[in-house]
Amino acid sequence: MSKISVDTTSEGIHTFTDLHHGADLSKERIYMDYNATTPLEPEVIQAVSEALRDAWGNPSSSYVAGAMAKAIINQSRQNVAKMVGGKAEDVVFTSGGTEANNLVLHTALEHFRRNCRTAGEGDVNGSRDLPHIITSNVEHDSIKLAAEHLQTEGKADVTFVPVSKVTACVDVEDVIAVVRPNTCLISIMLANNETGVIMPVQKICQKVKRLNKQHERIRILLHTDAAQALGKIPVDVQELGVDFLTIVGHKFYGPRIGALYVNSPGTGTPLYPMLFGGGQERNFRPGTENTPMIAGLGKAAELVTSNLSDYQSHMHSIKAYLEEQLQTVFKDKIHFNSRFPGSDVLPNTCNVSILGPALQGWRVLSSCRRLLASVGAACHSASRNRPSHILLSCGVAPEVAANALRLSVGRGTSREDVDVVVEDLRETVQLLENMN
């Protein structure tokens, strides 16, 4: 069973109240917030521990501990590349997904600026406009806020393409329709972290590559943040057709470190560093490598490559059982915010609202005795009493979105866990309704 013995999560929203007078609060909690973060697999912990013990040397040195560190980094790079269908030289290690996403945005602006300089007179395609970035209105904050900052600072124009309120998916033609002569980057996440909806990244890339063949225009770079998709569905950079793909270790049972896939960095695809230092990562991301965390990321990637089919099948089965039990218990009071006509959804993500005036998501979770989950993205926990802007953007009514619970199951979640959670929710809802 997916049991947790702690009483709170890092989001700070899973606090106890005095609603359950005299209740036994010592029972182990059931964790269903795997979209926020995942525990490390035992093999990952072992890889990290061994690297800490044996590969403590500087990877740039020639003595034994340094050479061992270098070998671990090289093997991990191959493992990460294999997981996404790329080459080892296409992988650049970063501190996490936020840095990887910011590096892509930085590169896009520098790509535009250098093309301006080449064209002369500060223009591209006869336009003196700012670099133009296209993204969706349901992206993770590490894309959304970074893009908004560039726009506020007058460094870029940004178009946030709205997703369909029917499918919760960005429409390919809507993306193509807003392309301008000065568009330099399109960044669309592969799967949404709240709804689980999978975006048509491959189709967008196919359309954009036709535009890129028009020699009179600047090349549009193509990026997808695959943080939520990896370890849950197959991800192949060659099939997708992207230039960049963001990898986040702690979403697939690895450590809190990340990587950026770049299709032939510096030659086939531009990549410009944000940091400058000792020349590590081929100068794209300098700084002495974090060998233990890289070792853990490599092991986590290896496990995904070997076991993805089993992981995917198990999570799909458990999620289906969860939704079935919720429907059975709550009947017409349940609304699934992760079901949209014509859209594919991650196998582990169940975004659900239990309808009722006293059943706001944060209130339900803070009153549960066993369930550990979230109302949405972990980075939005401070605004727990406001409906998710992601759900509102997807057409979910405000009063329904306010009651949302994001239940995301993991590799070890069992049917017994589901039974405990559904009963916990049933008791909590009954208690809150009686109080109301």
Coordinates of C-alpha atoms in Angstrom, one line a residue:
M1 CA 0.0 0.0 0.0
S2 CA 1.1 3.6 -0.7
K3 CA 1.3 4.6 3.0
I4 CA 2.9 7.7 4.4
S5 CA 3.4 8.2 8.1
V6 CA 3.8 12.0 8.2
D7 CA 0.9 14.3 8.9
T8 CA 1.6 17.0 6.4
T9 CA 2.9 17.5 2.9
S10 CA 5.4 20.1 1.6
E11 CA 2.4 22.0 0.2
G12 CA 1.2 22.7 3.7
I13 CA -2.5 22.0 2.9
H14 CA -2.9 18.6 4.6
T15 CA -3.4 19.8 8.2
F16 CA -5.7 18.3 10.7
T17 CA -8.7 20.1 12.2
D18 CA -10.7 19.3 15.3
L19 CA -13.6 17.9 13.2
H20 CA -12.8 14.3 14.2
H21 CA -13.0 14.6 17.9
G22 CA -11.3 11.7 19.6
A23 CA -10.4 10.1 16.2
D24 CA -7.3 8.0 15.9
L25 CA -5.0 10.2 13.8
S26 CA -2.0 7.8 14.0
K27 CA -3.1 5.7 11.1
E28 CA -0.8 5.8 8.1
R29 CA -1.7 8.2 5.4
I30 CA -2.4 7.1 1.8
Y31 CA -0.4 9.2 -0.7
M32 CA -2.1 10.1 -4.0
D33 CA -0.1 13.2 -5.1
Y34 CA 2.3 11.5 -7.4
N35 CA 2.0 14.4 -10.0
A36 CA 3.5 16.7 -7.3
T37 CA 6.5 14.4 -6.5
T38 CA 7.4 10.8 -6.2
P39 CA 9.5 8.8 -3.7
L40 CA 12.8 7.5 -4.8
E41 CA 12.9 3.9 -5.9
P42 CA 15.2 1.7 -3.8
E43 CA 17.5 1.2 -6.8
V44 CA 17.7 4.9 -7.2
I45 CA 18.6 5.4 -3.5
Q46 CA 21.3 2.8 -3.9
A47 CA 22.7 4.5 -7.0
V48 CA 22.8 7.8 -5.2
S49 CA 24.4 6.3 -2.1
E50 CA 27.1 4.5 -4.0
A51 CA 28.0 7.6 -5.9
L52 CA 28.2 9.6 -2.7
R53 CA 30.5 6.9 -1.2
D54 CA 32.7 5.9 -4.2
A55 CA 32.4 8.7 -6.8
W56 CA 33.1 11.7 -4.6
G57 CA 35.8 13.0 -6.9
N58 CA 35.6 15.9 -9.3
P59 CA 34.5 14.5 -12.6
S60 CA 37.0 16.7 -14.4
S61 CA 40.0 15.1 -12.5
S62 CA 42.0 12.1 -13.5
Y63 CA 42.3 10.2 -10.2
V64 CA 40.2 7.2 -9.4
A65 CA 37.2 8.8 -7.6
G66 CA 37.0 11.5 -10.3
A67 CA 37.2 9.0 -13.1
M68 CA 34.5 7.0 -11.5
A69 CA 32.3 10.1 -11.2
K70 CA 32.9 10.8 -14.9
A71 CA 31.9 7.2 -15.8
I72 CA 28.7 7.4 -13.8
I73 CA 27.8 10.7 -15.5
N74 CA 28.4 9.2 -18.9
Q75 CA 26.3 6.2 -18.2
S76 CA 23.5 8.3 -16.7
R77 CA 23.5 10.5 -19.8
Q78 CA 23.1 7.4 -22.0
N79 CA 20.3 6.1 -19.8
V80 CA 18.4 9.4 -19.9
A81 CA 18.9 9.7 -23.7
K82 CA 17.6 6.1 -24.2
M83 CA 14.5 6.9 -22.1
V84 CA 13.4 9.6 -24.6
G85 CA 14.8 8.1 -27.8
G86 CA 17.7 10.5 -28.2
K87 CA 21.5 10.4 -28.2
A88 CA 23.7 10.7 -25.2
E89 CA 25.2 13.9 -26.6
D90 CA 21.7 15.4 -26.8
V91 CA 21.3 15.4 -23.0
V92 CA 22.3 18.4 -20.8
F93 CA 22.0 18.0 -17.1
T94 CA 20.3 20.9 -15.2
S95 CA 19.2 21.5 -11.6
G96 CA 15.6 20.7 -12.5
G97 CA 12.7 21.4 -14.8
T98 CA 12.5 25.0 -14.0
E99 CA 16.1 25.7 -15.1
A100 CA 15.6 23.6 -18.2
N101 CA 12.5 25.5 -19.2
N102 CA 14.2 28.9 -18.5
L103 CA 17.2 27.8 -20.6
V104 CA 14.9 27.1 -23.5
L105 CA 13.3 30.6 -23.3
H106 CA 16.7 32.2 -22.9
T107 CA 18.0 30.4 -26.0
A108 CA 15.0 31.4 -28.1
L109 CA 15.6 35.1 -27.4
E110 CA 19.3 34.8 -28.1
H111 CA 18.5 32.8 -31.3
F112 CA 16.3 35.7 -32.4
R113 CA 18.8 38.3 -31.5
R114 CA 21.6 36.7 -33.4
N115 CA 19.5 36.2 -36.4
C116 CA 18.6 39.9 -36.2
R117 CA 22.3 40.8 -36.2
T118 CA 22.9 38.5 -39.1
A119 CA 20.1 40.1 -41.1
G120 CA 21.4 43.6 -40.3
E121 CA 19.7 46.7 -39.2
G122 CA 18.2 44.9 -36.2
D123 CA 15.4 43.3 -38.2
V124 CA 14.2 39.8 -39.0
N125 CA 12.0 39.2 -42.1
G126 CA 11.6 42.9 -42.5
S127 CA 10.2 43.3 -39.0
R128 CA 11.6 45.2 -36.1
D129 CA 9.3 43.5 -33.7
L130 CA 10.4 41.8 -30.5
P131 CA 10.9 38.0 -30.5
H132 CA 7.6 36.3 -30.4
I133 CA 6.9 33.2 -28.2
I134 CA 3.8 31.0 -28.5
T135 CA 2.7 28.8 -25.6
S136 CA -0.6 27.7 -24.1
N137 CA -2.6 29.1 -21.2
V138 CA -2.3 25.9 -19.1
E139 CA 1.5 25.6 -18.9
H140 CA 3.5 25.1 -15.7
D141 CA 4.6 28.2 -13.9
S142 CA 8.2 27.7 -15.0
I143 CA 7.0 28.5 -18.5
K144 CA 4.1 30.7 -17.8
L145 CA 5.8 33.1 -15.3
A146 CA 9.1 33.1 -17.2
A147 CA 7.3 34.1 -20.4
E148 CA 5.2 36.7 -18.6
H149 CA 8.3 38.2 -17.1
L150 CA 9.9 38.5 -20.5
Q151 CA 6.8 40.3 -21.8
T152 CA 6.7 42.6 -18.8
E153 CA 10.3 43.5 -19.2
G154 CA 9.7 44.3 -22.9
K155 CA 12.0 41.5 -24.0
A156 CA 9.5 39.4 -25.9
D157 CA 5.9 39.3 -27.1
V158 CA 4.1 36.2 -25.9
T159 CA 0.8 34.6 -27.2
F160 CA -0.9 32.3 -24.7
V161 CA -3.1 30.2 -26.9
P162 CA -6.2 29.1 -25.0
V163 CA -7.1 25.5 -24.8
S164 CA -10.5 24.3 -25.9
K165 CA -13.2 24.4 -23.3
V166 CA -14.5 21.2 -24.7
T167 CA -11.4 19.1 -25.1
A168 CA -9.0 20.9 -22.6
C169 CA -6.5 20.5 -25.3
V170 CA -4.7 23.2 -27.4
D171 CA -5.8 23.1 -31.0
V172 CA -3.1 22.7 -33.6
E173 CA -4.7 25.1 -36.0
D174 CA -5.0 27.7 -33.2
V175 CA -1.3 27.5 -32.6
I176 CA -0.5 27.8 -36.3
A177 CA -2.9 30.7 -36.7
V178 CA -0.9 33.0 -34.3
V179 CA 2.5 32.4 -35.9
R180 CA 4.2 35.6 -37.0
P181 CA 7.3 36.4 -39.0
N182 CA 9.1 37.1 -35.7
T183 CA 7.9 33.9 -33.9
C184 CA 11.1 32.1 -32.6
L185 CA 9.7 29.6 -30.1
I186 CA 6.6 27.4 -29.6
S187 CA 6.5 25.7 -26.2
I188 CA 3.6 23.4 -25.5
M189 CA 3.6 20.9 -22.6
L190 CA 3.3 17.2 -23.4
A191 CA 0.7 16.5 -20.6
N192 CA -1.0 18.8 -18.2
N193 CA -0.2 18.4 -14.5
E194 CA -3.7 19.0 -13.3
T195 CA -6.1 17.5 -15.9
G196 CA -3.6 14.9 -17.3
V197 CA -4.7 15.9 -20.8
I198 CA -2.1 14.9 -23.4
M199 CA -1.3 17.7 -25.9
P200 CA -0.9 17.2 -29.7
V201 CA 2.8 18.1 -29.7
Q202 CA 3.7 15.8 -32.6
K203 CA 1.1 17.4 -34.9
I204 CA 2.2 20.9 -34.0
C205 CA 5.8 20.0 -34.8
Q206 CA 4.8 18.6 -38.1
K207 CA 3.0 21.7 -39.1
V208 CA 5.7 24.1 -37.9
K209 CA 8.4 22.2 -39.7
R210 CA 6.7 22.9 -42.9
L211 CA 6.7 26.6 -42.0
N212 CA 10.4 26.4 -41.2
K213 CA 11.2 25.2 -44.7
Q214 CA 10.2 28.7 -45.9
H215 CA 13.7 30.1 -46.1
E216 CA 12.7 33.7 -45.8
R217 CA 11.7 33.3 -42.1
I218 CA 13.5 32.8 -38.9
R219 CA 13.5 29.2 -37.7
I220 CA 10.8 28.5 -35.1
L221 CA 12.3 26.4 -32.3
L222 CA 10.0 23.6 -30.8
H223 CA 9.9 22.7 -27.1
T224 CA 7.8 20.5 -24.9
D225 CA 7.9 20.2 -21.1
A226 CA 7.5 16.5 -20.6
A227 CA 7.7 16.6 -16.8
Q228 CA 4.3 14.9 -16.3
A229 CA 4.5 12.4 -19.2
L230 CA 7.8 10.7 -18.5
G231 CA 7.3 7.4 -16.6
K232 CA 3.6 7.3 -17.5
I233 CA 3.4 7.2 -21.3
P234 CA 5.9 6.5 -24.0
V235 CA 8.0 9.6 -24.9
D236 CA 10.1 9.6 -28.1
V237 CA 11.7 12.8 -29.2
Q238 CA 12.1 11.5 -32.8
E239 CA 8.4 10.8 -33.1
L240 CA 7.5 14.1 -31.5
G241 CA 9.8 16.1 -33.7
V242 CA 10.8 18.5 -30.9
D243 CA 14.1 20.5 -30.7
F244 CA 13.9 20.6 -26.9
L245 CA 12.3 18.4 -24.2
T246 CA 12.3 19.0 -20.5
I247 CA 13.0 16.1 -18.1
V248 CA 12.3 16.2 -14.4
G249 CA 13.6 13.4 -12.2
H250 CA 11.4 13.7 -9.2
K251 CA 8.3 13.0 -11.3
F252 CA 9.4 9.5 -12.2
Y253 CA 10.9 8.2 -8.9
G254 CA 14.2 9.9 -9.3
P255 CA 15.9 12.7 -7.4
R256 CA 15.2 16.4 -7.7
I257 CA 17.4 17.1 -10.7
G258 CA 16.6 17.5 -14.3
A259 CA 17.9 17.5 -17.8
L260 CA 17.2 19.1 -21.2
Y261 CA 17.1 17.1 -24.4
V262 CA 18.4 19.2 -27.2
N263 CA 18.5 17.8 -30.8
S264 CA 22.2 18.1 -31.6
P265 CA 23.0 21.1 -29.2
G266 CA 25.0 23.8 -30.7
T267 CA 25.0 22.3 -34.2
G268 CA 21.6 21.1 -35.2
T269 CA 19.7 23.2 -32.6
P270 CA 21.0 26.4 -30.9
L271 CA 21.6 26.3 -27.2
Y272 CA 23.0 29.4 -25.4
P273 CA 24.1 29.2 -21.7
M274 CA 22.6 31.3 -18.9
L275 CA 25.6 30.5 -16.7
F276 CA 29.3 30.8 -17.2
G277 CA 32.1 29.0 -15.4
G278 CA 34.3 26.0 -15.7
G279 CA 33.1 24.6 -19.0
Q280 CA 31.2 21.5 -17.7
E281 CA 28.3 20.1 -19.9
R282 CA 30.2 21.4 -22.9
N283 CA 29.8 25.0 -21.6
F284 CA 26.0 24.8 -22.0
R285 CA 25.5 24.4 -18.3
P286 CA 28.8 24.9 -16.4
G287 CA 29.3 24.1 -12.7
T288 CA 30.8 21.0 -11.1
E289 CA 28.4 18.1 -11.8
N290 CA 26.1 16.9 -9.1
T291 CA 27.3 13.3 -9.5
P292 CA 25.1 11.5 -6.9
M293 CA 21.9 13.1 -8.2
I294 CA 22.9 12.5 -11.8
A295 CA 23.5 8.8 -10.9
G296 CA 20.0 8.7 -9.4
L297 CA 18.5 10.3 -12.5
G298 CA 20.2 7.8 -14.7
K299 CA 19.0 4.8 -12.7
A300 CA 15.4 6.2 -12.6
A301 CA 15.5 6.6 -16.4
E302 CA 16.8 3.1 -16.8
L303 CA 13.9 1.8 -14.7
V304 CA 11.4 3.7 -16.9
T305 CA 13.0 2.2 -20.1
S306 CA 12.8 -1.3 -18.7
N307 CA 9.4 -1.2 -17.1
L308 CA 7.2 1.5 -18.7
S309 CA 4.6 -0.9 -20.0
D310 CA 4.0 -2.4 -16.6
Y311 CA 4.0 1.0 -14.9
Q312 CA 1.5 2.4 -17.4
S313 CA -0.8 -0.7 -17.2
H314 CA -0.9 -0.7 -13.4
M315 CA -1.6 3.0 -13.0
H316 CA -4.3 2.8 -15.7
S317 CA -6.0 -0.1 -13.9
I318 CA -5.8 1.6 -10.5
K319 CA -7.1 4.9 -11.8
A320 CA -10.1 3.1 -13.5
Y321 CA -10.9 1.4 -10.2
L322 CA -10.6 4.7 -8.3
E323 CA -13.0 6.4 -10.7
E324 CA -15.4 3.5 -10.5
Q325 CA -15.5 3.5 -6.7
L326 CA -15.9 7.3 -6.6
Q327 CA -18.8 7.1 -9.0
T328 CA -20.4 4.2 -7.0
V329 CA -20.2 6.1 -3.7
F330 CA -21.0 9.7 -4.7
K331 CA -23.2 9.0 -7.8
D332 CA -24.5 12.3 -9.3
K333 CA -22.5 14.4 -6.8
I334 CA -19.2 13.5 -8.6
H335 CA -17.7 15.5 -11.5
F336 CA -14.6 14.3 -13.2
N337 CA -12.5 17.3 -14.3
S338 CA -10.1 15.0 -16.2
R339 CA -12.6 13.6 -18.7
F340 CA -12.8 15.6 -21.9
P341 CA -14.3 14.3 -25.2
G342 CA -11.7 13.4 -27.8
S343 CA -8.7 13.9 -25.5
D344 CA -6.3 11.3 -24.2
V345 CA -5.3 11.5 -20.5
L346 CA -2.4 10.3 -18.4
P347 CA -3.0 6.8 -17.0
N348 CA -2.6 8.0 -13.4
T349 CA -4.4 11.3 -13.1
C350 CA -8.0 11.7 -11.7
N351 CA -9.1 15.3 -11.2
V352 CA -12.4 15.2 -9.5
S353 CA -14.9 17.4 -7.7
I354 CA -17.4 16.3 -5.1
L355 CA -20.3 18.7 -5.6
G356 CA -21.7 20.7 -2.6
P357 CA -21.4 24.1 -1.0
A358 CA -19.2 23.0 1.9
L359 CA -17.0 20.7 -0.1
Q360 CA -14.2 23.0 -1.4
G361 CA -11.2 20.9 -2.3
W362 CA -8.9 22.4 0.4
R363 CA -11.6 21.9 3.0
V364 CA -12.1 18.3 2.1
L365 CA -8.4 17.5 2.1
S366 CA -7.7 19.3 5.4
S367 CA -10.5 17.2 7.0
C368 CA -9.4 13.8 5.6
R369 CA -7.8 11.5 8.1
R370 CA -6.0 9.2 5.6
L371 CA -5.7 10.9 2.2
L372 CA -2.7 12.9 1.1
A373 CA -3.5 14.7 -2.2
S374 CA -3.6 18.2 -3.5
V375 CA -6.1 20.6 -5.1
G376 CA -3.9 21.2 -8.1
A377 CA -0.3 22.1 -8.9
A378 CA 1.9 22.0 -5.7
C379 CA 3.3 25.5 -6.6
H380 CA -0.2 26.9 -6.3
S381 CA -0.9 25.7 -2.7
A382 CA -0.8 29.2 -1.3
S383 CA -3.9 30.1 -3.2
R384 CA -5.8 27.0 -2.1
N385 CA -9.1 28.8 -1.6
R386 CA -9.3 30.0 -5.3
P387 CA -10.4 27.8 -8.1
S388 CA -7.5 26.6 -10.3
H389 CA -7.0 28.8 -13.3
I390 CA -6.1 25.7 -15.3
L391 CA -9.5 24.1 -14.7
L392 CA -11.3 27.4 -15.4
S393 CA -9.3 27.7 -18.7
C394 CA -10.5 24.2 -19.6
G395 CA -14.2 25.2 -19.2
V396 CA -14.8 23.8 -15.7
A397 CA -17.4 25.9 -13.9
P398 CA -16.0 28.0 -11.0
E399 CA -18.2 26.3 -8.3
V400 CA -17.0 22.9 -9.6
A401 CA -13.4 23.9 -9.9
A402 CA -13.4 25.2 -6.3
N403 CA -14.2 21.7 -5.1
A404 CA -11.4 20.0 -7.2
L405 CA -9.2 17.3 -5.9
R406 CA -6.2 16.1 -7.9
L407 CA -5.8 12.4 -7.1
S408 CA -2.7 11.0 -8.9
V409 CA -1.8 7.4 -8.3
G410 CA 1.6 5.8 -8.5
R411 CA 3.4 2.6 -9.3
G412 CA 2.7 1.1 -5.8
T413 CA -0.9 2.3 -5.3
S414 CA -3.2 -0.6 -4.6
R415 CA -6.9 -1.3 -4.8
E416 CA -6.8 -1.5 -1.0
D417 CA -5.4 2.1 -1.0
V418 CA -8.3 3.2 -3.2
D419 CA -10.8 1.6 -0.9
V420 CA -9.3 3.4 2.1
V421 CA -9.3 6.7 0.3
V422 CA -12.8 6.5 -1.0
E423 CA -14.1 5.6 2.5
D424 CA -12.1 8.4 4.0
L425 CA -13.7 10.8 1.5
R426 CA -17.2 9.4 2.1
E427 CA -16.8 10.0 5.9
T428 CA -15.3 13.4 5.4
V429 CA -18.0 14.6 3.0
Q430 CA -20.7 13.3 5.3
L431 CA -19.1 15.2 8.3
L432 CA -18.8 18.5 6.4
E433 CA -22.3 18.3 5.1
N434 CA -23.7 17.6 8.5
M435 CA -21.7 20.6 9.9
N436 CA -23.0 22.8 7.1

